[in-house]
Backbone as CSV, one residue per row, in Angstrom:
resi,resn,N_x,N_y,N_z,CA_x,CA_y,CA_z,C_x,C_y,C_z
1,MET,0.432,-9.109,-42.207,1.585,-9.850,-41.756,1.108,-10.941,-40.804
2,SER,1.329,-12.183,-41.140,0.766,-13.282,-40.362,1.716,-13.816,-39.295
3,TYR,3.024,-13.632,-39.478,4.017,-14.212,-38.576,3.812,-15.714,-38.436
4,SER,3.547,-16.369,-39.557,3.285,-17.811,-39.520,4.504,-18.595,-39.046
5,SER,5.708,-18.117,-39.365,6.928,-18.786,-38.906,7.390,-18.239,-37.569
6,PHE,7.247,-16.937,-37.375,7.770,-16.257,-36.200,7.078,-16.724,-34.923
7,GLY,5.789,-17.037,-35.004,5.043,-17.414,-33.814,5.640,-18.590,-33.077
8,SER,6.166,-19.548,-33.819,6.679,-20.779,-33.193,8.049,-20.595,-32.551
9,VAL,8.783,-19.548,-32.933,10.141,-19.359,-32.391,10.295,-18.035,-31.640
10,TYR,9.262,-17.229,-31.616,9.359,-15.886,-31.034,9.894,-15.909,-29.601
11,ASP,9.338,-16.779,-28.774,9.755,-16.819,-27.371,11.208,-17.260,-27.213
12,LEU,11.672,-18.120,-28.110,13.060,-18.579,-28.048,14.026,-17.436,-28.335
13,LEU,13.580,-16.475,-29.155,14.453,-15.377,-29.559,14.288,-14.138,-28.692
14,THR,13.356,-14.184,-27.756,13.145,-13.023,-26.877,13.333,-13.410,-25.408
15,GLU,14.153,-14.413,-25.175,14.408,-14.852,-23.799,15.114,-13.771,-22.985
16,ASN,15.753,-12.825,-23.678,16.458,-11.748,-22.975,15.517,-10.620,-22.556
17,VAL,14.272,-10.654,-22.987,13.320,-9.605,-22.619,12.845,-9.843,-21.190
18,ASP,13.019,-8.851,-20.339,12.634,-8.971,-18.931,11.168,-8.568,-18.774
19,TYR,10.278,-9.484,-19.125,8.855,-9.195,-19.063,8.403,-8.875,-17.642
20,THR,9.009,-9.521,-16.656,8.616,-9.290,-15.269,8.850,-7.836,-14.868
21,SER,10.002,-7.300,-15.249,10.310,-5.901,-14.941,9.418,-4.950,-15.731
22,ILE,9.171,-5.282,-16.992,8.292,-4.450,-17.814,6.891,-4.409,-17.215
23,CYS,6.393,-5.573,-16.813,5.074,-5.652,-16.201,5.025,-4.834,-14.910
24,ALA,6.052,-4.961,-14.086,6.093,-4.224,-12.819,6.060,-2.718,-13.064
25,LYS,6.819,-2.252,-14.063,6.846,-0.822,-14.364,5.505,-0.358,-14.915
26,ILE,4.918,-1.141,-15.800,3.618,-0.779,-16.354,2.562,-0.710,-15.257
27,CYS,2.543,-1.693,-14.376,1.562,-1.697,-13.280,1.764,-0.498,-12.366
28,SER,3.021,-0.148,-12.109,3.310,1.022,-11.288,2.778,2.287,-11.942
29,LEU,2.987,2.431,-13.245,2.507,3.608,-13.972,0.980,3.651,-14.010
30,LEU,0.373,2.493,-14.197,-1.093,2.444,-14.222,-1.656,2.872,-12.866
31,ARG,-1.095,2.352,-11.798,-1.604,2.666,-10.465,-1.345,4.126,-10.099
32,GLU,-0.201,4.643,-10.526,0.088,6.060,-10.288,-0.956,6.955,-10.945
33,ASN,-1.539,6.454,-12.024,-2.503,7.241,-12.784,-3.937,6.756,-12.591
34,GLY,-4.177,6.081,-11.479,-5.531,5.772,-11.068,-6.157,4.522,-11.628
35,VAL,-5.347,3.661,-12.269,-5.899,2.421,-12.827,-5.228,1.235,-12.138
36,GLY,-5.782,0.861,-10.996,-5.236,-0.268,-10.254,-5.953,-1.567,-10.529
37,LYS,-7.039,-1.477,-11.269,-7.823,-2.659,-11.628,-8.664,-2.318,-12.849
38,GLY,-9.458,-3.276,-13.308,-10.367,-3.025,-14.423,-9.952,-3.701,-15.700
39,LEU,-10.623,-3.321,-16.783,-10.380,-3.912,-18.095,-9.148,-3.303,-18.745
40,LEU,-8.249,-4.171,-19.178,-7.009,-3.721,-19.802,-6.814,-4.442,-21.131
41,LEU,-6.532,-3.683,-22.174,-6.238,-4.254,-23.490,-4.739,-4.350,-23.699
42,ASP,-4.252,-5.565,-23.974,-2.872,-5.757,-24.414,-2.923,-5.798,-25.941
43,ASN,-2.633,-4.660,-26.545,-2.792,-4.469,-27.980,-1.549,-4.959,-28.713
44,ALA,-1.733,-5.783,-29.754,-0.609,-6.433,-30.438,0.162,-7.269,-29.412
45,CYS,-0.540,-8.198,-28.782,-0.028,-8.937,-27.617,1.027,-9.973,-27.950
46,GLY,1.186,-10.344,-29.229,2.166,-11.356,-29.570,1.843,-12.695,-28.941
47,THR,2.825,-13.319,-28.328,2.617,-14.645,-27.738,2.116,-14.593,-26.292
48,GLY,1.731,-13.405,-25.840,0.951,-13.297,-24.618,1.668,-13.363,-23.289
49,THR,2.998,-13.305,-23.272,3.699,-13.384,-21.989,3.294,-12.237,-21.063
50,LEU,3.269,-11.010,-21.604,2.886,-9.854,-20.794,1.414,-9.930,-20.397
51,SER,0.570,-10.409,-21.298,-0.860,-10.550,-20.995,-1.067,-11.404,-19.752
52,VAL,-0.381,-12.528,-19.689,-0.516,-13.447,-18.552,-0.056,-12.767,-17.262
53,LEU,1.067,-12.060,-17.311,1.575,-11.383,-16.124,0.612,-10.304,-15.649
54,LEU,0.025,-9.565,-16.582,-0.931,-8.517,-16.214,-2.194,-9.123,-15.610
55,ALA,-2.623,-10.265,-16.155,-3.790,-10.953,-15.590,-3.499,-11.407,-14.164
56,LYS,-2.276,-11.872,-13.928,-1.896,-12.296,-12.578,-1.848,-11.119,-11.605
57,GLU,-1.675,-9.917,-12.141,-1.674,-8.716,-11.306,-3.091,-8.248,-10.974
58,GLY,-4.095,-8.937,-11.522,-5.466,-8.629,-11.168,-6.266,-7.866,-12.201
59,TYR,-5.659,-7.572,-13.345,-6.397,-6.875,-14.399,-7.237,-7.868,-15.201
60,ASP,-8.378,-7.411,-15.684,-9.203,-8.204,-16.587,-8.691,-7.945,-17.996
61,VAL,-7.934,-8.874,-18.524,-7.156,-8.635,-19.738,-7.886,-9.099,-20.996
62,ILE,-7.853,-8.209,-21.998,-8.242,-8.544,-23.364,-6.964,-8.474,-24.190
63,SER,-6.663,-9.511,-24.937,-5.434,-9.549,-25.736,-5.786,-9.640,-27.209
64,ALA,-5.274,-8.689,-27.971,-5.567,-8.646,-29.404,-4.277,-8.714,-30.209
65,ASP,-4.322,-9.452,-31.322,-3.184,-9.524,-32.222,-3.681,-9.923,-33.604
66,SER,-2.972,-9.463,-34.626,-3.370,-9.782,-36.004,-2.917,-11.168,-36.433
67,SER,-2.033,-11.789,-35.642,-1.483,-13.099,-35.998,-2.193,-14.215,-35.241
68,ALA,-2.889,-15.071,-35.975,-3.554,-16.216,-35.348,-2.530,-17.165,-34.739
69,GLU,-1.355,-17.257,-35.356,-0.318,-18.147,-34.853,0.211,-17.659,-33.499
70,MET,0.428,-16.361,-33.397,0.857,-15.793,-32.115,-0.210,-16.015,-31.049
71,LEU,-1.466,-15.772,-31.390,-2.558,-15.927,-30.435,-2.689,-17.370,-29.961
72,SER,-2.419,-18.304,-30.840,-2.490,-19.715,-30.458,-1.499,-20.018,-29.336
73,VAL,-0.276,-19.472,-29.469,0.731,-19.651,-28.422,0.276,-18.956,-27.141
74,ALA,-0.281,-17.751,-27.294,-0.730,-16.983,-26.138,-1.847,-17.701,-25.384
75,MET,-2.763,-18.309,-26.111,-3.861,-19.037,-25.472,-3.332,-20.225,-24.675
76,GLY,-2.309,-20.876,-25.206,-1.697,-21.986,-24.482,-1.082,-21.521,-23.171
77,LYS,-0.450,-20.342,-23.175,0.152,-19.809,-21.947,-0.927,-19.481,-20.914
78,ALA,-2.030,-18.905,-21.395,-3.117,-18.568,-20.475,-3.671,-19.824,-19.813
79,ASN,-3.823,-20.873,-20.596,-4.322,-22.139,-20.039,-3.342,-22.726,-19.025
80,GLU,-2.059,-22.685,-19.367,-1.042,-23.233,-18.464,-1.002,-22.484,-17.139
81,ASN,-1.294,-21.196,-17.192,-1.222,-20.361,-15.992,-2.584,-20.143,-15.341
82,THR,-3.596,-20.825,-15.877,-4.974,-20.757,-15.358,-5.444,-19.326,-15.124
83,VAL,-5.255,-18.476,-16.142,-5.786,-17.110,-16.095,-6.806,-16.954,-17.215
84,ASN,-7.818,-16.144,-16.950,-8.874,-15.911,-17.934,-8.553,-14.669,-18.748
85,ILE,-8.321,-14.862,-20.032,-8.021,-13.764,-20.949,-8.913,-13.912,-22.177
86,LEU,-9.481,-12.805,-22.627,-10.250,-12.811,-23.862,-9.310,-12.504,-25.021
87,PHE,-9.197,-13.415,-25.982,-8.298,-13.238,-27.117,-9.085,-12.828,-28.363
88,LEU,-8.585,-11.819,-29.054,-9.217,-11.315,-30.270,-8.206,-11.271,-31.400
89,ASN,-8.558,-11.834,-32.537,-7.696,-11.810,-33.728,-7.986,-10.523,-34.509
90,GLN,-7.406,-9.429,-34.015,-7.664,-8.108,-34.594,-6.372,-7.305,-34.654
91,SER,-6.246,-6.477,-35.674,-5.068,-5.633,-35.824,-5.241,-4.330,-35.050
92,MET,-4.160,-3.607,-34.910,-4.188,-2.345,-34.165,-5.096,-1.306,-34.802
93,THR,-5.246,-1.341,-36.112,-6.053,-0.343,-36.810,-7.497,-0.779,-37.017
94,GLU,-7.818,-2.004,-36.619,-9.175,-2.520,-36.856,-9.782,-3.126,-35.596
95,LEU,-9.466,-2.553,-34.458,-10.022,-3.037,-33.201,-11.534,-2.808,-33.151
96,ASP,-12.226,-3.778,-32.630,-13.668,-3.654,-32.443,-14.027,-4.358,-31.141
97,LEU,-13.920,-3.625,-30.042,-14.155,-4.199,-28.729,-15.638,-4.206,-28.395
98,TYR,-15.984,-4.924,-27.336,-17.383,-5.084,-26.953,-17.865,-3.971,-26.023
99,GLY,-16.948,-3.128,-25.593,-17.280,-2.031,-24.688,-16.037,-1.231,-24.408
100,THR,-16.082,-0.395,-23.401,-14.942,0.455,-23.088,-13.964,-0.255,-22.155
101,ILE,-12.744,0.267,-22.107,-11.669,-0.295,-21.292,-11.088,0.793,-20.406
102,ASN,-10.374,0.373,-19.369,-9.755,1.320,-18.442,-8.316,1.647,-18.802
103,ALA,-7.673,0.736,-19.531,-6.270,0.946,-19.885,-5.923,0.140,-21.126
104,CYS,-4.870,0.589,-21.792,-4.347,-0.140,-22.958,-2.836,-0.074,-22.914
105,VAL,-2.191,-1.208,-23.190,-0.741,-1.242,-23.336,-0.410,-1.819,-24.710
106,CYS,0.700,-1.371,-25.248,1.143,-1.853,-26.562,2.669,-1.799,-26.548
107,THR,3.298,-2.967,-26.426,4.723,-3.006,-26.111,5.580,-3.631,-27.216
108,LEU,6.889,-3.561,-26.972,7.911,-4.172,-27.829,7.784,-3.732,-29.281
109,ASP,7.768,-2.423,-29.473,7.798,-1.728,-30.772,6.702,-2.146,-31.751
110,SER,5.553,-2.563,-31.232,4.462,-2.945,-32.139,4.021,-1.772,-33.017
111,VAL,4.033,-0.553,-32.460,3.623,0.626,-33.235,4.533,0.827,-34.438
112,ASN,5.803,0.427,-34.319,6.727,0.562,-35.445,6.362,-0.317,-36.630
113,HIS,5.492,-1.298,-36.413,5.074,-2.168,-37.505,3.982,-1.538,-38.357
114,LEU,3.472,-0.388,-37.941,2.521,0.360,-38.759,3.309,1.144,-39.807
115,ASP,2.792,1.168,-41.033,3.592,1.617,-42.170,3.748,3.125,-42.307
116,ASN,2.822,3.901,-41.769,2.854,5.347,-41.992,2.069,6.077,-40.905
117,PHE,2.173,7.410,-40.931,1.503,8.215,-39.911,-0.010,8.036,-39.942
118,GLU,-0.561,7.818,-41.119,-2.004,7.625,-41.229,-2.452,6.394,-40.450
119,GLN,-1.699,5.296,-40.577,-2.037,4.087,-39.830,-1.826,4.289,-38.329
120,VAL,-0.754,4.981,-37.970,-0.488,5.239,-36.552,-1.632,6.042,-35.945
121,LYS,-2.063,7.086,-36.654,-3.162,7.900,-36.125,-4.437,7.079,-35.998
122,LYS,-4.697,6.224,-36.971,-5.893,5.382,-36.901,-5.828,4.464,-35.690
123,ALA,-4.649,3.910,-35.426,-4.479,3.038,-34.255,-4.699,3.817,-32.961
124,PHE,-4.154,5.031,-32.879,-4.345,5.869,-31.693,-5.822,6.229,-31.522
125,GLU,-6.478,6.589,-32.610,-7.890,6.967,-32.546,-8.756,5.790,-32.108
126,THR,-8.388,4.596,-32.544,-9.155,3.406,-32.167,-9.031,3.133,-30.678
127,VAL,-7.806,3.236,-30.147,-7.624,3.078,-28.702,-8.424,4.138,-27.958
128,SER,-8.343,5.372,-28.419,-9.058,6.473,-27.777,-10.561,6.235,-27.770
129,LEU,-11.080,5.663,-28.843,-12.512,5.403,-28.961,-13.011,4.487,-27.859
130,PHE,-12.218,3.477,-27.519,-12.666,2.471,-26.552,-12.178,2.742,-25.125
131,LEU,-11.307,3.718,-24.955,-10.748,3.993,-23.635,-11.648,4.960,-22.859
132,GLU,-11.920,4.622,-21.600,-12.712,5.491,-20.734,-11.987,6.824,-20.526
133,LYS,-12.753,7.887,-20.282,-12.155,9.173,-19.951,-11.300,9.003,-18.706
134,GLY,-10.087,9.489,-18.744,-9.146,9.312,-17.644,-8.383,8.011,-17.713
135,GLY,-8.700,7.181,-18.707,-7.992,5.924,-18.889,-6.555,6.146,-19.327
136,VAL,-5.735,5.112,-19.185,-4.298,5.231,-19.435,-3.886,4.380,-20.638
137,PHE,-3.095,4.972,-21.505,-2.542,4.297,-22.683,-1.029,4.357,-22.580
138,ILE,-0.387,3.189,-22.471,1.066,3.089,-22.382,1.572,2.278,-23.568
139,PHE,2.509,2.845,-24.309,3.097,2.101,-25.427,4.556,2.493,-25.594
140,ASP,5.301,1.651,-26.305,6.688,1.987,-26.587,6.962,1.938,-28.086
141,VAL,8.008,2.627,-28.485,8.438,2.638,-29.887,9.953,2.612,-29.955
142,ASN,10.473,1.971,-30.981,11.872,2.137,-31.330,12.043,3.527,-31.938
143,THR,13.113,4.198,-31.579,13.314,5.580,-32.007,14.041,5.678,-33.350
144,LEU,14.040,6.885,-33.886,14.800,7.145,-35.101,16.285,6.871,-34.863
145,TYR,16.775,7.207,-33.680,18.178,6.936,-33.349,18.477,5.449,-33.462
146,LYS,17.620,4.604,-32.914,17.860,3.160,-32.967,17.864,2.665,-34.409
147,HIS,16.925,3.154,-35.210,16.852,2.705,-36.597,18.100,3.103,-37.381
148,LYS,18.556,4.341,-37.167,19.638,4.860,-37.993,21.027,4.519,-37.471
149,GLU,21.151,4.292,-36.151,22.462,4.082,-35.557,22.694,2.674,-35.020
150,VAL,21.636,1.939,-34.742,21.793,0.602,-34.155,21.396,-0.489,-35.147
151,LEU,20.190,-0.386,-35.665,19.741,-1.399,-36.626,20.412,-1.199,-37.975
152,LYS,20.256,-0.046,-38.565,20.740,0.368,-39.898,20.921,-0.835,-40.825
153,ASP,22.143,-1.092,-41.330,22.354,-2.207,-42.267,23.064,-3.385,-41.602
154,ASN,22.917,-3.490,-40.301,23.622,-4.534,-39.559,22.967,-5.903,-39.707
155,ILE,23.774,-6.928,-39.452,23.301,-8.314,-39.436,23.535,-8.867,-38.031
156,PHE,22.499,-9.497,-37.476,22.600,-10.083,-36.140,22.368,-11.586,-36.243
157,VAL,23.078,-12.338,-35.435,22.930,-13.788,-35.418,22.573,-14.236,-34.007
158,TYR,21.519,-15.046,-33.900,21.093,-15.608,-32.611,21.231,-17.123,-32.687
159,ASP,22.018,-17.656,-31.790,22.271,-19.098,-31.774,21.839,-19.643,-30.421
160,THR,20.636,-20.212,-30.371,20.136,-20.786,-29.127,20.122,-22.304,-29.268
161,GLU,19.757,-22.965,-28.193,19.763,-24.426,-28.196,18.763,-24.992,-29.199
162,LYS,17.657,-24.267,-29.430,16.585,-24.822,-30.249,16.392,-24.127,-31.598
163,VAL,16.996,-22.959,-31.775,16.826,-22.259,-33.047,18.061,-21.412,-33.335
164,TYR,18.382,-21.346,-34.627,19.459,-20.486,-35.117,18.804,-19.455,-36.024
165,CYS,19.067,-18.177,-35.762,18.392,-17.122,-36.520,19.400,-16.133,-37.078
166,VAL,19.216,-15.777,-38.344,20.009,-14.719,-38.979,19.065,-13.552,-39.272
167,TRP,19.372,-12.392,-38.681,18.541,-11.178,-38.800,19.310,-10.187,-39.661
168,GLN,18.763,-9.850,-40.829,19.409,-8.912,-41.744,18.542,-7.667,-41.901
169,ASN,19.181,-6.503,-41.832,18.484,-5.223,-41.948,18.851,-4.511,-43.250
170,GLU,17.862,-3.871,-43.832,18.082,-3.028,-45.010,17.414,-1.679,-44.761
171,PRO,18.201,-0.625,-44.470,17.614,0.683,-44.169,16.962,1.301,-45.397
172,ASP,15.882,2.038,-45.152,15.142,2.703,-46.223,14.507,3.957,-45.634
173,GLY,15.291,5.039,-45.577,14.814,6.260,-44.945,14.639,6.035,-43.450
174,ASP,13.433,6.316,-42.950,13.151,6.112,-41.532,12.692,4.688,-41.242
175,SER,12.670,3.849,-42.265,12.236,2.462,-42.113,13.424,1.512,-42.220
176,VAL,13.213,0.317,-41.694,14.195,-0.754,-41.839,13.452,-1.999,-42.295
177,HIS,13.867,-2.548,-43.437,13.303,-3.810,-43.906,14.082,-4.938,-43.230
178,ILE,13.359,-5.804,-42.551,13.978,-6.842,-41.730,13.688,-8.217,-42.306
179,SER,14.736,-8.978,-42.531,14.619,-10.338,-43.036,15.143,-11.292,-41.972
180,LEU,14.307,-12.248,-41.567,14.683,-13.222,-40.554,14.680,-14.618,-41.160
181,ASP,15.770,-15.333,-41.002,15.847,-16.731,-41.425,16.034,-17.599,-40.186
182,PHE,15.131,-18.579,-40.024,15.169,-19.470,-38.867,15.599,-20.863,-39.294
183,PHE,16.452,-21.482,-38.500,16.870,-22.854,-38.742,16.572,-23.651,-37.471
184,THR,15.651,-24.589,-37.585,15.265,-25.407,-36.435,15.512,-26.878,-36.753
185,GLU,15.981,-27.606,-35.751,16.323,-29.017,-35.944,15.097,-29.897,-35.728
186,ASP,14.854,-30.835,-36.652,13.726,-31.754,-36.481,14.188,-33.015,-35.753
187,GLU,13.272,-33.949,-35.569,13.577,-35.159,-34.786,14.597,-36.054,-35.462
188,ASN,14.832,-35.857,-36.764,15.802,-36.676,-37.487,17.180,-36.034,-37.557
189,GLY,17.312,-34.866,-36.952,18.604,-34.187,-36.967,18.809,-33.280,-38.160
190,SER,17.795,-33.191,-39.043,17.875,-32.276,-40.183,17.398,-30.895,-39.757
191,TYR,17.819,-29.870,-40.510,17.440,-28.504,-40.177,16.395,-27.986,-41.171
192,LEU,15.321,-27.434,-40.610,14.264,-26.836,-41.410,14.460,-25.326,-41.433
193,ARG,14.461,-24.764,-42.646,14.634,-23.315,-42.772,13.287,-22.664,-43.064
194,THR,12.945,-21.687,-42.264,11.760,-20.868,-42.495,12.178,-19.410,-42.353
195,GLY,11.279,-18.504,-42.672,11.662,-17.098,-42.585,10.486,-16.150,-42.500
196,GLU,10.798,-14.926,-42.140,9.820,-13.844,-42.109,10.472,-12.599,-42.698
197,TYR,9.640,-11.756,-43.319,10.128,-10.490,-43.859,9.105,-9.415,-43.504
198,PHE,9.561,-8.344,-42.875,8.643,-7.266,-42.530,9.425,-5.959,-42.438
199,THR,8.692,-4.884,-42.269,9.294,-3.558,-42.200,8.896,-2.876,-40.900
200,GLU,9.865,-2.245,-40.260,9.578,-1.388,-39.115,9.882,0.055,-39.503
201,THR,9.003,0.965,-39.093,9.172,2.381,-39.392,9.277,3.166,-38.098
202,ALA,10.268,4.034,-38.013,10.452,4.872,-36.832,9.777,6.220,-37.062
203,TYR,9.251,6.781,-35.988,8.545,8.055,-36.062,9.132,9.025,-35.050
204,GLY,9.173,10.289,-35.412,9.663,11.305,-34.495,8.763,11.403,-33.272
205,LEU,9.362,11.614,-32.110,8.586,11.653,-30.879,7.636,12.848,-30.847
206,THR,8.057,13.965,-31.406,7.181,15.139,-31.461,5.975,14.879,-32.348
207,GLU,6.219,14.215,-33.484,5.105,13.887,-34.386,4.126,12.917,-33.724
208,LEU,4.652,11.935,-32.990,3.782,11.001,-32.279,2.969,11.728,-31.211
209,LYS,3.604,12.627,-30.492,2.902,13.413,-29.462,1.761,14.208,-30.094
210,ASN,2.013,14.815,-31.249,0.971,15.583,-31.928,-0.198,14.692,-32.340
211,LEU,0.104,13.501,-32.865,-0.950,12.572,-33.273,-1.774,12.127,-32.067
212,LEU,-1.108,11.907,-30.950,-1.809,11.499,-29.736,-2.757,12.599,-29.259
213,GLU,-2.277,13.828,-29.285,-3.117,14.946,-28.857,-4.315,15.122,-29.800
214,GLU,-4.095,14.926,-31.080,-5.192,15.004,-32.046,-6.202,13.880,-31.834
215,SER,-5.747,12.776,-31.231,-6.609,11.614,-31.003,-7.286,11.639,-29.631
216,GLY,-7.107,12.730,-28.889,-7.800,12.874,-27.615,-6.995,12.497,-26.393
217,PHE,-5.659,12.458,-26.522,-4.806,12.088,-25.389,-3.987,13.275,-24.900
218,TYR,-3.703,13.243,-23.605,-2.706,14.118,-23.008,-1.471,13.259,-22.742
219,VAL,-0.341,13.661,-23.294,0.903,12.910,-23.096,1.538,13.377,-21.799
220,LYS,1.482,12.533,-20.786,1.976,12.903,-19.463,3.485,12.743,-19.354
221,ASN,4.025,11.653,-19.887,5.467,11.381,-19.801,5.940,10.640,-21.029
222,ILE,7.217,10.841,-21.358,7.909,10.001,-22.345,9.224,9.587,-21.692
223,PHE,9.368,8.296,-21.440,10.525,7.785,-20.714,11.534,7.106,-21.643
224,ASP,12.761,7.031,-21.136,13.833,6.279,-21.800,13.672,4.818,-21.390
225,GLY,12.944,4.053,-22.217,12.666,2.672,-21.886,11.773,2.575,-20.661
226,TYR,11.770,1.408,-20.026,10.927,1.201,-18.849,11.700,1.582,-17.586
227,THR,12.108,2.868,-17.574,12.831,3.450,-16.444,12.114,4.734,-16.041
228,ASP,12.680,5.421,-15.050,12.148,6.724,-14.636,12.879,7.871,-15.320
229,LYS,13.803,7.543,-16.217,14.612,8.574,-16.864,13.891,9.155,-18.081
230,PRO,14.032,10.448,-18.338,13.430,11.045,-19.537,14.187,10.625,-20.790
231,VAL,13.540,10.740,-21.922,14.201,10.396,-23.185,15.380,11.343,-23.425
232,ASN,16.358,10.861,-24.162,17.492,11.681,-24.560,17.813,11.378,-26.018
233,LYS,18.832,12.011,-26.559,19.116,11.880,-27.981,19.594,10.484,-28.364
234,LYS,19.991,9.657,-27.374,20.433,8.294,-27.668,19.461,7.237,-27.142
235,THR,18.256,7.650,-26.818,17.229,6.696,-26.394,16.890,5.767,-27.552
236,GLU,16.875,4.479,-27.271,16.545,3.501,-28.306,15.073,3.095,-28.267
237,ARG,14.505,3.060,-27.067,13.087,2.721,-26.916,12.417,3.790,-26.052
238,ALA,11.444,4.495,-26.616,10.715,5.527,-25.894,9.383,4.961,-25.415
239,VAL,9.074,5.213,-24.161,7.826,4.731,-23.560,6.915,5.923,-23.282
240,PHE,5.756,5.934,-23.905,4.774,7.008,-23.752,3.736,6.629,-22.689
241,VAL,3.425,7.559,-21.827,2.339,7.412,-20.866,1.314,8.493,-21.174
242,CYS,0.120,8.067,-21.612,-0.887,8.994,-22.113,-2.197,8.828,-21.356
243,ILE,-2.918,9.929,-21.164,-4.174,9.916,-20.461,-5.281,10.342,-21.423
244,LYS,-6.390,9.597,-21.459,-7.529,9.975,-22.307,-8.217,11.183,-21.702
245,GLU,-8.313,12.255,-22.475,-8.924,13.491,-21.987,-10.432,13.421,-22.112
């Protein structure tokens, strides 16, 4: 999945994401678990907003993503903010780092973009391979509840000043096939239509916990989003805090 169209409009459609609060919570969790500095991997970093914030917090950030288009935007942000980040064009299942890391984060349902449990386990094992003993792995996932009760077959429309987006969902078991159509205005006043199509798959929290334990992690907490509250039956985004054993 290249996200050749999504990269150019992603930030316009995620203006409601409170990256500052997410970063603050992640840093708090990292420090609570003994990682106040060091090498940190932002896995599936997207356009790099969180990467830049983490770098400003003093972490030595490595940012990896499978989309060259997303990374291009992320590199521009790093330059604008004068932070040093190492960018790698690598997928979650094919990471090949130059050494070990102290922490890894993977946010905004990136794990849901993996197609099956086999890929999820491979991604977990890869993080475990490069993470120092006692290192911290924090990631979030959209839950089965969100897929079946919120996304399901709904259509969402986003109308911003610079882009108009129609988001259509097609449920398929625990997966949702997502079709995005973007309409952007050019300098002549005409509208250019582009689109993306991808699938997100939801996984049971117990199954994810088992895969993490098989991959060498101890699951310390599972939160209801980036809060201090535990998950419940209506949690839409579950945040895992895991320690490399």
